[in-house]
Short mmCIF file of C-alpha atoms and ligand atoms in Angstrom, two decimals:
data_model
loop_
_atom_site.label_atom_id
_atom_site.label_comp_id
_atom_site.label_asym_id
_atom_site.label_seq_id
_atom_site.Cartn_x
_atom_site.Cartn_y
_atom_site.Cartn_z
CA UNK A 9 -19.97 24.88 -9.88
CA UNK A 10 -16.78 25.75 -11.35
CA UNK A 11 -16.76 29.15 -11.87
CA UNK A 12 -15.77 29.91 -16.19
CA UNK A 13 -12.78 31.59 -14.40
CA UNK A 14 -11.35 31.76 -11.53
CA UNK A 15 -8.14 34.42 -12.30
CA UNK A 16 -9.91 37.12 -10.86
CA UNK A 17 -9.11 35.03 -6.72
CA UNK A 18 -5.53 34.93 -8.24
CA UNK A 19 -5.58 31.14 -8.43
CA UNK A 20 -3.80 29.23 -11.22
CA UNK A 21 -7.04 28.13 -13.57
CA UNK A 22 -5.98 24.58 -14.10
CA UNK A 23 -4.47 22.87 -10.73
CA UNK A 24 -0.84 21.56 -11.95
CA UNK A 25 1.70 19.98 -9.33
CA UNK A 26 4.99 21.82 -9.72
CA UNK A 27 6.85 18.37 -8.86
CA UNK A 28 5.35 16.99 -12.10
CA UNK A 29 5.33 19.84 -14.35
CA UNK A 30 8.95 20.26 -13.44
CA UNK A 31 10.14 16.73 -14.08
CA UNK A 32 10.82 14.49 -17.09
CA UNK A 33 9.14 11.64 -16.06
CA UNK A 34 9.92 8.28 -18.02
CA UNK A 35 7.32 6.20 -19.61
CA UNK A 36 6.13 2.26 -20.59
CA UNK A 37 3.74 0.39 -22.40
CA UNK A 38 1.23 -1.39 -21.30
CA UNK A 39 1.74 -5.97 -20.67
CA UNK A 40 0.40 -7.17 -23.99
CA UNK A 41 1.22 -10.79 -22.47
CA UNK A 42 1.24 -13.52 -19.73
CA UNK A 43 4.33 -13.01 -17.51
CA UNK A 44 5.83 -14.85 -14.51
CA UNK A 45 7.56 -13.32 -11.68
CA UNK A 46 9.23 -13.27 -8.07
CA UNK A 47 7.43 -10.48 -7.18
CA UNK A 48 4.42 -8.51 -9.34
CA UNK A 49 3.77 -5.31 -7.68
CA UNK A 50 0.19 -3.06 -8.09
CA UNK A 51 0.90 0.46 -7.62
CA UNK A 52 3.80 2.91 -9.40
CA UNK A 53 3.41 5.60 -6.72
CA UNK A 54 6.17 5.96 -3.63
CA UNK A 55 6.06 2.27 -1.51
CA UNK A 56 5.49 0.40 -5.30
CA UNK A 57 8.98 1.98 -7.42
CA UNK A 58 10.92 1.87 -3.55
CA UNK A 59 9.75 -1.95 -3.50
CA UNK A 60 10.40 -2.70 -6.91
CA UNK A 61 14.05 -1.20 -6.80
CA UNK A 62 15.00 -3.04 -2.71
CA UNK A 63 13.56 -6.06 -4.22
CA UNK A 64 15.35 -6.65 -7.48
CA UNK A 65 18.67 -5.06 -6.17
CA UNK A 66 18.26 -8.36 -4.36
CA UNK A 67 18.47 -10.14 -6.94
CA UNK A 68 13.93 -10.81 -7.62
CA UNK A 69 12.49 -10.67 -10.87
CA UNK A 70 10.08 -8.29 -10.49
CA UNK A 71 6.56 -6.65 -12.24
CA UNK A 72 5.53 -3.43 -10.96
CA UNK A 73 1.72 -2.89 -12.92
CA UNK A 74 0.07 0.92 -12.98
CA UNK A 75 -3.91 1.77 -13.86
CA UNK A 76 -2.20 4.89 -14.84
CA UNK A 77 1.15 6.26 -15.39
CA UNK A 78 3.81 6.05 -12.69
CA UNK A 79 4.26 8.55 -10.02
CA UNK A 80 0.51 10.32 -11.10
CA UNK A 81 -0.85 9.56 -8.60
CA UNK A 82 -0.58 10.71 -4.81
CA UNK A 83 3.47 10.90 -4.61
CA UNK A 84 2.88 13.36 -6.94
CA UNK A 85 0.96 15.78 -5.48
CA UNK A 86 2.76 15.57 -2.09
CA UNK A 87 4.04 18.37 0.40
CA UNK A 88 6.53 15.98 -0.19
CA UNK A 89 8.32 16.55 3.63
CA UNK A 90 10.51 13.38 5.24
CA UNK A 91 9.78 13.66 8.66
CA UNK A 92 8.24 11.32 11.34
CA UNK A 93 6.22 14.45 12.79
CA UNK A 94 2.90 13.00 11.87
CA UNK A 95 0.82 15.68 13.72
CA UNK A 96 0.26 15.17 17.43
CA UNK A 97 0.55 11.38 17.61
CA UNK A 98 2.71 10.31 20.12
CA UNK A 99 1.02 11.12 23.33
CA UNK A 100 -1.54 9.61 21.47
CA UNK A 101 -0.14 6.44 20.31
CA UNK A 102 1.18 5.71 23.89
CA UNK A 103 -2.34 6.35 25.47
CA UNK A 104 -4.29 3.67 22.65
CA UNK A 105 -1.30 1.33 22.02
CA UNK A 106 1.87 1.82 24.38
CA UNK A 107 5.08 3.35 25.20
CA UNK A 108 7.01 0.22 23.22
CA UNK A 109 4.75 0.49 19.84
CA UNK A 110 5.01 3.90 20.24
CA UNK A 111 8.38 4.04 20.12
CA UNK A 112 8.31 1.55 17.19
CA UNK A 113 6.14 3.80 15.29
CA UNK A 114 9.03 6.26 15.89
CA UNK A 115 11.51 4.10 14.35
CA UNK A 116 10.39 2.97 11.46
CA UNK A 117 9.97 5.89 10.21
CA UNK A 118 13.24 7.34 11.40
CA UNK A 119 14.97 4.50 9.52
CA UNK A 120 12.92 5.42 6.67
CA UNK A 121 14.18 8.77 6.77
CA UNK A 122 17.12 7.72 7.43
CA UNK A 123 18.08 5.17 4.04
CA UNK A 124 16.22 8.18 1.76
CA UNK A 125 18.97 10.30 3.12
CA UNK A 126 21.50 7.34 2.52
CA UNK A 127 19.52 6.33 -1.16
CA UNK A 128 20.72 10.11 -2.02
CA UNK A 129 24.20 10.08 -1.14
CA UNK A 130 24.56 6.36 -2.67
CA UNK A 131 23.53 7.69 -6.72
CA UNK A 132 23.84 10.97 -5.91
CA UNK A 133 20.66 12.05 -5.93
CA UNK A 134 20.21 15.78 -7.55
CA UNK A 135 16.44 15.93 -5.58
CA UNK A 136 16.63 19.86 -3.99
CA UNK A 137 17.16 17.45 -0.45
CA UNK A 138 17.59 19.43 3.06
CA UNK A 139 17.41 18.86 6.82
CA UNK A 140 15.17 21.06 8.38
CA UNK A 141 13.45 20.48 11.86
CA UNK A 142 10.00 20.23 11.83
CA UNK A 143 7.34 22.18 13.98
CA UNK A 144 4.36 21.34 15.31
CA UNK A 145 2.49 25.33 16.49
CA UNK A 146 -0.37 26.28 17.92
CA UNK A 147 -1.91 29.77 17.63
CA UNK A 148 -4.15 28.97 20.46
CA UNK A 149 -4.59 28.79 24.04
CA UNK A 150 -7.23 25.34 23.31
CA UNK A 151 -3.39 23.41 22.04
CA UNK A 152 -0.94 24.61 24.90
CA UNK A 153 -1.59 21.57 26.84
CA UNK A 154 -1.85 19.29 24.22
CA UNK A 155 1.78 20.16 22.64
CA UNK A 156 3.03 19.83 26.48
CA UNK A 157 1.40 16.21 26.45
CA UNK A 158 3.90 15.30 23.38
CA UNK A 159 7.14 16.98 24.55
CA UNK A 160 6.81 14.73 27.15
CA UNK A 161 5.59 11.88 24.95
CA UNK A 162 8.97 12.67 23.21
CA UNK A 163 10.72 12.67 26.78
CA UNK A 164 9.51 9.55 26.90
CA UNK A 165 10.56 7.72 23.74
CA UNK A 166 13.79 9.94 23.36
CA UNK A 167 13.01 11.52 20.51
CA UNK A 168 15.24 14.50 19.50
CA UNK A 169 12.81 17.35 20.35
CA UNK A 170 11.85 20.54 22.59
CA UNK A 171 9.29 22.23 23.49
CA UNK A 172 9.04 26.47 22.20
CA UNK A 173 7.00 29.10 23.15
CA UNK A 174 8.15 31.37 19.98
CA UNK A 175 8.75 29.45 16.11
CA UNK A 176 10.72 31.45 13.18
CA UNK A 177 7.16 32.47 11.39
CA UNK A 178 6.57 35.55 11.57
CA UNK A 179 3.44 35.48 13.67
CA UNK A 180 2.46 35.24 17.61
CA UNK A 181 2.18 31.65 18.62
CA UNK A 182 1.49 29.62 22.67
CA UNK A 183 3.47 27.07 21.94
CA UNK A 184 4.99 24.31 19.73
CA UNK A 185 6.92 21.27 19.97
CA UNK A 186 10.04 21.12 17.45
CA UNK A 187 11.18 17.01 15.80
CA UNK A 188 14.92 18.57 15.69
CA UNK A 189 17.20 16.71 11.93
CA UNK A 190 13.92 16.00 9.69
CA UNK A 191 13.94 16.82 5.77
CA UNK A 192 12.29 17.48 2.54
CA UNK A 193 12.87 17.10 -0.70
CA UNK A 194 11.59 17.29 -4.58
CA UNK A 195 10.18 12.69 -4.73
CA UNK A 196 10.13 13.47 -8.45
CA UNK A 197 13.54 13.18 -9.53
CA UNK A 198 14.39 11.02 -6.66
CA UNK A 199 12.83 8.78 -7.55
CA UNK A 200 12.80 8.36 -11.34
CA UNK A 201 16.61 7.43 -10.36
CA UNK A 202 15.87 4.71 -8.78
CA UNK A 203 12.58 3.72 -11.59
CA UNK A 204 16.38 3.92 -13.35
CA UNK A 205 18.05 1.49 -11.41
CA UNK A 206 15.50 -0.82 -11.18
CA UNK A 207 14.57 -1.14 -14.85
CA UNK A 208 18.45 -1.18 -15.21
CA UNK A 209 18.48 -4.49 -12.57
CA UNK A 210 16.16 -5.57 -14.89
CA UNK A 211 13.07 -4.72 -13.73
CA UNK A 212 9.83 -4.63 -16.03
CA UNK A 213 7.27 -1.89 -15.35
CA UNK A 214 3.94 -1.89 -17.11
CA UNK A 215 1.61 1.70 -17.29
CA UNK A 216 -1.70 1.41 -18.57
CA UNK A 217 -2.14 -2.44 -16.74
CA UNK A 218 -5.27 -2.11 -14.09
CA UNK A 219 -4.43 -5.33 -12.10
CA UNK A 220 -8.26 -6.27 -12.22
CA UNK A 221 -8.55 -9.70 -9.76
CA UNK A 222 -5.66 -11.78 -7.75
CA UNK A 223 -5.71 -15.53 -7.37
CA UNK A 224 -4.30 -16.53 -4.20
CA UNK A 225 -2.23 -19.61 -3.50
CA UNK A 226 1.51 -20.60 -4.09
CA UNK A 227 2.12 -19.40 -7.07
CA UNK A 228 -0.55 -16.15 -6.95
CA UNK A 229 -1.56 -15.11 -10.14
CA UNK A 230 -2.35 -11.36 -10.83
CA UNK A 231 -5.16 -10.65 -13.46
CA UNK A 232 -5.56 -7.69 -15.51
CA UNK A 233 -8.24 -5.82 -16.35
CA UNK A 234 -7.41 -6.78 -20.13
CA UNK A 235 -7.03 -10.25 -19.68
CA UNK A 236 -3.55 -11.12 -19.34
CA UNK A 237 -1.96 -13.17 -16.45
CA UNK A 238 1.24 -12.81 -13.64
CA UNK A 239 1.68 -15.98 -12.06
CA UNK A 240 4.72 -14.83 -8.92
CA UNK A 241 4.90 -16.11 -5.49
CA UNK A 242 4.26 -12.34 -3.55
CA UNK A 243 2.43 -9.43 -4.27
CA UNK A 244 2.39 -6.57 -2.76
CA UNK A 245 -0.45 -3.77 -3.26
CA UNK A 246 0.67 -0.41 -3.48
CA UNK A 247 -2.15 1.14 -4.55
CA UNK A 248 -3.71 2.95 -2.10
CA UNK A 249 -6.96 0.30 -1.36
CA UNK A 250 -5.66 -2.83 -1.59
CA UNK A 251 -7.07 -4.21 -4.93
CA UNK A 252 -6.78 -8.08 -3.38
CA UNK A 253 -6.70 -10.47 -0.56
CA UNK A 254 -9.84 -9.68 1.02
CA UNK A 255 -10.17 -8.00 4.22
CA UNK A 256 -12.71 -5.60 3.62
CA UNK A 257 -10.32 -2.71 3.32
CA UNK A 258 -12.61 -0.17 1.68
CA UNK A 259 -15.01 -0.36 4.97
CA UNK A 260 -11.80 0.00 6.88
CA UNK A 261 -9.83 3.08 5.46
CA UNK A 262 -11.02 6.64 4.43
CA UNK A 263 -10.55 8.54 1.77
CA UNK A 264 -9.33 12.54 2.88
CA UNK A 265 -8.15 14.99 0.16
CA UNK A 266 -6.45 18.39 0.96
CA UNK A 267 -4.38 21.20 -0.78
CA UNK A 268 -1.29 22.85 -1.38
CA UNK A 269 -0.38 26.20 -3.03
CA UNK A 270 2.97 26.88 -4.39
CA UNK A 271 3.67 30.65 -3.87
CA UNK A 272 6.06 33.52 -4.38
CA UNK A 273 6.27 35.94 -1.38
CA UNK A 274 6.69 39.89 -0.42
CA UNK A 275 8.39 38.25 2.69
CA UNK A 276 11.28 35.91 3.20
CA UNK A 277 10.60 32.25 4.56
CA UNK A 278 12.28 31.63 8.07
CA UNK A 279 14.39 28.19 7.39
CA UNK A 280 12.18 25.05 8.85
CA UNK A 281 8.52 22.77 7.93
CA UNK A 282 5.63 23.68 10.43
CA UNK A 283 2.50 22.54 11.40
CA UNK A 284 -0.84 23.88 12.82
CA UNK A 285 -1.87 21.96 15.85
CA UNK A 286 -5.43 23.20 14.73
CA UNK A 287 -7.75 22.92 12.56
CA UNK A 288 -7.89 24.16 9.98
CA UNK A 289 -4.70 22.74 9.30
CA UNK A 290 -1.92 25.10 7.74
CA UNK A 291 1.27 23.45 6.60
CA UNK A 292 4.78 24.83 5.18
CA UNK A 293 7.24 24.40 3.91
CA UNK A 294 9.93 26.51 1.24
CA UNK A 295 10.86 24.91 -1.71
CA UNK A 296 13.17 26.21 -4.81
CA UNK A 297 11.35 26.73 -8.21
CA UNK A 298 13.47 28.24 -11.54
CA UNK A 299 16.22 29.28 -8.25
CA UNK A 300 13.96 31.57 -6.88
CA UNK A 301 13.20 30.58 -2.71
CA UNK A 302 9.42 29.78 -3.10
CA UNK A 303 6.53 28.32 -0.02
CA UNK A 304 4.75 25.81 -0.15
CA UNK A 305 1.41 26.03 1.70
CA UNK A 306 -0.96 23.16 2.42
CA UNK A 307 -3.38 21.94 4.16
CA UNK A 308 -7.94 22.26 4.18
CA UNK A 309 -8.09 18.44 4.77
CA UNK A 310 -11.71 17.13 4.01
CA UNK A 311 -13.31 14.12 2.91
CA UNK A 312 -13.71 12.95 -0.46
CA UNK A 313 -16.17 13.80 -2.09
CA UNK A 314 -17.36 15.85 0.80
CA UNK A 315 -15.81 18.78 0.37
CA UNK A 316 -17.89 22.07 0.42
CA UNK A 317 -17.01 23.99 -3.19
CA UNK A 318 -13.47 22.91 -3.72
CA UNK A 319 -12.13 25.84 -5.59
CA UNK A 320 -12.91 27.29 -1.21
CA UNK A 321 -10.29 25.01 0.02
CA UNK A 322 -7.77 26.39 -2.37
CA UNK A 323 -8.47 30.26 -1.46
CA UNK A 324 -8.75 29.93 2.45
CA UNK A 325 -5.08 28.34 1.69
CA UNK A 326 -4.40 32.11 -0.42
CA UNK A 327 -5.79 34.11 2.46
CA UNK A 328 -3.81 32.81 5.14
CA UNK A 329 -0.76 33.31 2.54
CA UNK A 330 -1.32 36.66 1.77
CA UNK A 331 -1.76 37.17 6.08
CA UNK A 332 0.98 35.81 6.97
CA UNK A 333 4.32 36.49 3.76
CA UNK A 334 2.04 38.76 1.67
CA UNK A 335 1.49 37.11 -1.96
CA UNK A 336 3.00 38.44 -4.98
CA UNK A 337 2.07 35.19 -7.58
CA UNK A 338 0.63 31.92 -6.86
CA UNK A 339 2.66 30.07 -9.36
CA UNK A 340 0.87 26.68 -8.43
CA UNK A 341 -2.56 24.72 -7.54
CA UNK A 342 -2.81 21.07 -6.76
CA UNK A 343 -4.72 18.51 -4.07
CA UNK A 344 -3.38 14.91 -3.15
CA UNK A 345 -5.31 11.83 -1.83
CA UNK A 346 -4.32 9.73 1.52
CA UNK A 347 -5.86 7.22 2.77
CA UNK A 348 -6.40 6.79 6.29
CA UNK A 349 -7.14 3.73 9.00
CA UNK A 350 -9.55 3.00 11.91
CA UNK A 351 -6.72 3.62 14.49
CA UNK A 352 -3.81 5.75 12.27
CA UNK A 353 -1.01 3.21 12.07
CA UNK A 354 -0.71 2.07 8.51
CA UNK A 355 -1.76 -0.97 7.24
CA UNK A 356 1.64 -3.12 6.36
CA UNK A 357 2.05 -6.43 5.07
CA UNK A 358 -0.56 -9.95 4.67
CA UNK A 359 -3.42 -8.59 3.69
CA UNK A 360 -5.22 -10.84 5.66
CA UNK A 361 -3.43 -13.87 8.58
CA UNK A 362 -4.75 -16.56 5.43
CA UNK A 363 -2.74 -14.74 2.58
CA UNK A 364 0.77 -14.55 3.28
CA UNK A 365 1.76 -13.95 0.31
CA UNK A 366 -0.29 -11.50 -0.76
CA UNK A 367 1.13 -7.90 0.83
CA UNK A 368 -0.50 -4.71 1.21
CA UNK A 369 1.15 -1.11 1.89
CA UNK A 370 -1.73 1.41 2.73
CA UNK A 371 -2.78 3.89 5.25
CA UNK A 372 -0.50 7.22 5.32
CA UNK A 373 -2.16 9.44 6.22
CA UNK A 374 -1.05 12.29 5.11
CA UNK A 375 2.66 10.99 5.78
CA UNK A 376 3.38 8.66 3.05
CA UNK A 377 7.09 10.14 2.18
CA UNK A 378 8.90 8.44 5.25
CA UNK A 379 5.61 5.29 6.09
CA UNK A 380 5.29 4.15 2.33
CA UNK A 381 9.36 3.64 2.37
CA UNK A 382 9.32 2.38 5.75
CA UNK A 383 6.16 0.04 4.82
CA UNK A 384 9.13 -1.16 1.70
CA UNK A 385 11.41 -1.92 3.99
CA UNK A 386 9.25 -3.70 6.08
CA UNK A 387 7.00 -5.73 2.90
CA UNK A 388 10.59 -6.54 1.54
CA UNK A 389 11.79 -8.43 4.64
CA UNK A 390 8.83 -10.42 4.53
CA UNK A 391 9.49 -11.86 1.04
CA UNK A 392 13.20 -12.03 1.38
CA UNK A 393 12.43 -14.25 5.06
CA UNK A 394 14.02 -11.49 7.10
CA UNK A 395 12.54 -10.63 10.85
CA UNK A 396 11.83 -7.13 10.49
CA UNK A 397 10.53 -5.14 14.25
CA UNK A 398 7.54 -4.09 12.93
CA UNK A 399 6.02 -6.89 11.42
CA UNK A 400 3.23 -6.94 14.12
CA UNK A 401 3.09 -3.10 14.70
CA UNK A 402 1.69 -2.65 11.18
CA UNK A 403 0.90 -6.11 10.67
CA UNK A 404 -3.01 -5.46 8.63
CA UNK A 405 -4.38 -7.51 10.35
CA UNK A 406 -4.51 -6.61 13.85
CA UNK A 407 -7.96 -5.81 15.94
CA UNK A 408 -7.44 -2.84 18.39
CA UNK A 409 -10.33 -2.59 20.02
CA UNK A 410 -10.50 0.84 21.08
CA UNK A 411 -10.75 3.09 19.20
CA UNK A 412 -10.81 1.05 16.30
CA UNK A 413 -14.17 -0.49 16.82
CA UNK A 414 -16.17 3.01 16.78
CA UNK A 415 -14.57 4.70 14.20
CA UNK A 416 -15.39 1.18 12.03
CA UNK A 417 -19.13 2.24 13.03
CA UNK A 418 -19.03 5.70 12.35
CA UNK A 419 -17.12 5.15 8.84
CA UNK A 420 -19.75 2.91 7.88
CA UNK A 421 -23.02 5.28 8.78
CA UNK A 422 -21.33 7.50 6.88
CA UNK A 423 -21.29 5.69 4.11
CA UNK A 424 -24.97 4.19 4.30
CA UNK A 425 -26.33 8.04 4.79
CA UNK A 426 -24.89 8.19 1.50
CA UNK A 427 -25.85 5.64 -0.19
CA UNK A 428 -29.74 6.47 0.66
CA UNK A 429 -29.44 10.52 0.54
CA UNK A 430 -27.24 10.50 -2.80
CA UNK A 431 -29.84 8.82 -5.45
CA UNK A 432 -33.17 11.31 -3.98
CA UNK A 433 -32.47 14.16 -4.26
CA UNK A 434 -33.38 15.06 -7.44
CA UNK A 435 -34.49 19.23 -6.25
CA UNK A 436 -33.17 22.13 -7.89
CA UNK A 437 -31.07 20.13 -11.02
CA UNK A 438 -29.55 21.85 -13.78
CA UNK A 439 -30.31 20.70 -17.09
CA UNK A 440 -26.48 20.36 -19.25
CA UNK A 441 -27.67 23.20 -21.79
CA UNK A 442 -27.45 25.86 -18.39
CA UNK A 443 -23.84 24.78 -18.51
CA UNK A 444 -21.66 27.26 -19.18
CA UNK A 445 -17.93 26.50 -20.38
CA UNK A 446 -16.23 25.20 -18.13
CA UNK A 447 -18.68 24.18 -16.17
CA UNK A 448 -19.50 20.87 -14.65
CA UNK A 449 -22.06 19.95 -11.76
CA UNK A 450 -25.29 17.29 -11.06
CA UNK A 451 -28.01 18.02 -13.77
CA UNK A 452 -31.29 16.35 -14.39
CA UNK A 453 -30.74 14.17 -18.21
CA UNK A 454 -34.18 11.77 -19.15
CA UNK A 455 -35.11 12.50 -15.93
CA UNK A 456 -33.04 10.88 -13.74
CA UNK A 457 -29.88 12.08 -11.94
CA UNK A 458 -26.90 12.68 -14.06
CA UNK A 459 -22.97 14.48 -13.66
CA UNK A 460 -22.52 16.92 -16.39
CA UNK A 461 -18.59 19.02 -17.38
CA UNK A 462 -19.19 21.48 -20.63
CA UNK A 463 -15.07 21.62 -21.76
CA UNK A 464 -13.68 25.43 -22.87
CA UNK A 465 -14.59 24.32 -26.68
CA UNK A 466 -18.62 24.02 -25.53
CA UNK A 467 -18.38 20.08 -25.71
CA UNK A 468 -20.71 18.83 -23.21
CA UNK A 469 -19.96 14.97 -21.04
CA UNK A 470 -22.48 13.55 -19.77
CA UNK A 471 -21.80 10.65 -17.06
CA UNK A 472 -24.04 8.61 -15.24
CA UNK A 473 -22.56 9.40 -10.86
CA UNK A 474 -24.08 5.97 -9.65
CA UNK A 475 -20.16 5.06 -8.38
CA UNK A 476 -18.75 1.85 -10.14
CA UNK A 477 -16.98 0.67 -6.45
CA UNK A 478 -20.46 -0.27 -4.53
CA UNK A 479 -23.17 2.14 -5.69
CA UNK A 480 -22.97 5.82 -4.13
CA UNK A 481 -23.87 8.61 -6.06
CA UNK A 482 -20.56 10.89 -7.13
CA UNK A 483 -20.46 14.48 -6.22
CA UNK A 484 -18.79 16.91 -8.78
CA UNK A 485 -15.23 18.85 -7.37
CA UNK A 486 -15.25 22.19 -8.76
CA UNK A 487 -11.33 22.40 -8.12
CA UNK A 488 -9.77 19.65 -10.07
CA UNK A 489 -12.39 19.67 -12.17
CA UNK A 490 -13.74 15.48 -11.21
CA UNK A 491 -16.02 13.52 -10.04
CA UNK A 492 -15.70 12.24 -6.02
CA UNK A 493 -17.17 9.51 -3.86
CA UNK A 494 -18.32 10.35 -0.98
CA UNK A 495 -18.47 6.73 0.69
CA UNK A 496 -14.87 5.37 0.08
CA UNK A 497 -13.11 7.85 -1.95
CA UNK A 498 -13.36 6.74 -5.96
CA UNK A 499 -12.42 9.33 -8.53
CA UNK A 500 -13.05 10.05 -12.38
CA UNK A 501 -12.12 12.30 -14.23
CA UNK A 502 -14.98 14.18 -16.22
CA UNK A 503 -14.93 11.78 -18.97
CA UNK A 504 -15.45 9.19 -16.60
CA UNK A 505 -11.93 7.69 -16.27
CA UNK A 506 -10.95 5.84 -13.24
CA UNK A 507 -8.15 8.04 -10.91
CA UNK A 508 -8.51 6.86 -7.76
CA UNK A 509 -9.89 3.54 -7.15
CA UNK A 510 -11.51 1.00 -4.85
CA UNK A 511 -13.81 1.90 -8.46
CA UNK A 512 -12.41 -0.44 -11.27
CA UNK A 513 -14.16 0.79 -13.89
CA UNK A 514 -15.38 3.90 -15.32
CA UNK A 515 -18.71 5.16 -14.89
CA UNK A 516 -20.97 4.82 -17.52
CA UNK A 517 -21.49 7.79 -20.54
CA UNK A 518 -25.34 8.77 -20.39
CA UNK A 519 -26.60 10.48 -24.25
CA UNK A 520 -29.53 12.71 -23.55
CA UNK A 521 -32.14 12.60 -25.80
FE1 FES B 21 -17.47 2.80 -2.30
FE2 FES B 21 -18.14 4.49 -4.38
S1 FES B 21 -15.82 4.33 -3.53
S2 FES B 21 -19.10 3.46 -3.63
#
């Protein structure tokens, strides 16, 4: 249940991303007619916008469709670290996929970092870009060996880095691995500039336009929820869950949420970007807000719809911030949704082997800033008929038996459990009348399970908690005041509107009799 006010904890009452709060993002009207283009891109986050920008720069006619508003999804809620240091992965990738693939993974992300840097320079974009070293540290003896293995993997792959016992952080660490010359920025001014360039190059953007179906073929046709058609040679799905082209992606991806605080502190931040090796994850970087240096503290990931009372995740970050730096003020809090593939490599390329012109870009784990640009670079090459060394590595139709198969079975057993369990549990449910203002949760309405939220003005919103994707029961997220599905991560506003797919249709409204 949401507490009426959380101000006693020092957390802002409502979530708000600093990136979105501090930038002006242009808005676009919805698609109201049938159109014909070279490429239709679905999804207005970093992957979609960079792909659109690159294609239009090459003279292609491109339309970008966004179900809500551009930049409002994960891209607007990131910590915006631009790095190829994606947790302790290189030693693991060498043992799962071999040295060559692990090296290609690094190079794809390093290319992406360079592309971002070069583009900022080319358009002279003011977006708080700064080069920083990236560290993964541990304060636990149990992780020292894994850090040592990772440093060895860096050596094998030729990644510039080093082993350290201490980091510049103001607490004891047992070991750390540093990757040199990575970066951070504010993604919104960067992407807003690309949007400006894209539209100046003749690109079309349609917001509040949900792509509902794709008809394969050459040309392919994307049909929107309102029935308008976009005829095109290529479709690129950059909307988290691929929306068409088959491939059973809802069973091959899982959604994860994580949390961020933007804080003013007593102790200064020492520079660098950090991630703990151990759970619970702690992510740190600096940021300048209104001319003042602040820190972004992130972490506390969990599968969507399967967290504890979600405000507790913010409180855990707050406690860490207080103990580490001393908190003066928590200025912002927000959360993000990321998708994770079975083998931890993104899915980039044709959705299935039989659909060469329906491309997808998804599953960046928590590392969307470089992975999305790597995806755009690769998909653009596929569209323009150029070769890329990364095609095979990221191809979505790959099937590496180990570890994918084991993960596939576990993920889907988990979904089956939620399909059944959520429907049976009717014990101790409140009546909606018992909800206070700004309080939500699962309730009993007309003898059935439903979801209700009473807003600050006392207005009550009751929805059917059956997810419109495949029928699991959504759970209340009190940190964000949303309904989150534990099966494939669809999220809905308290009014029932879709925030994140794979669901496309809103939750049904329920009338109390
Ligand atoms: Fe698949 Fe809800 S997201 S059932």
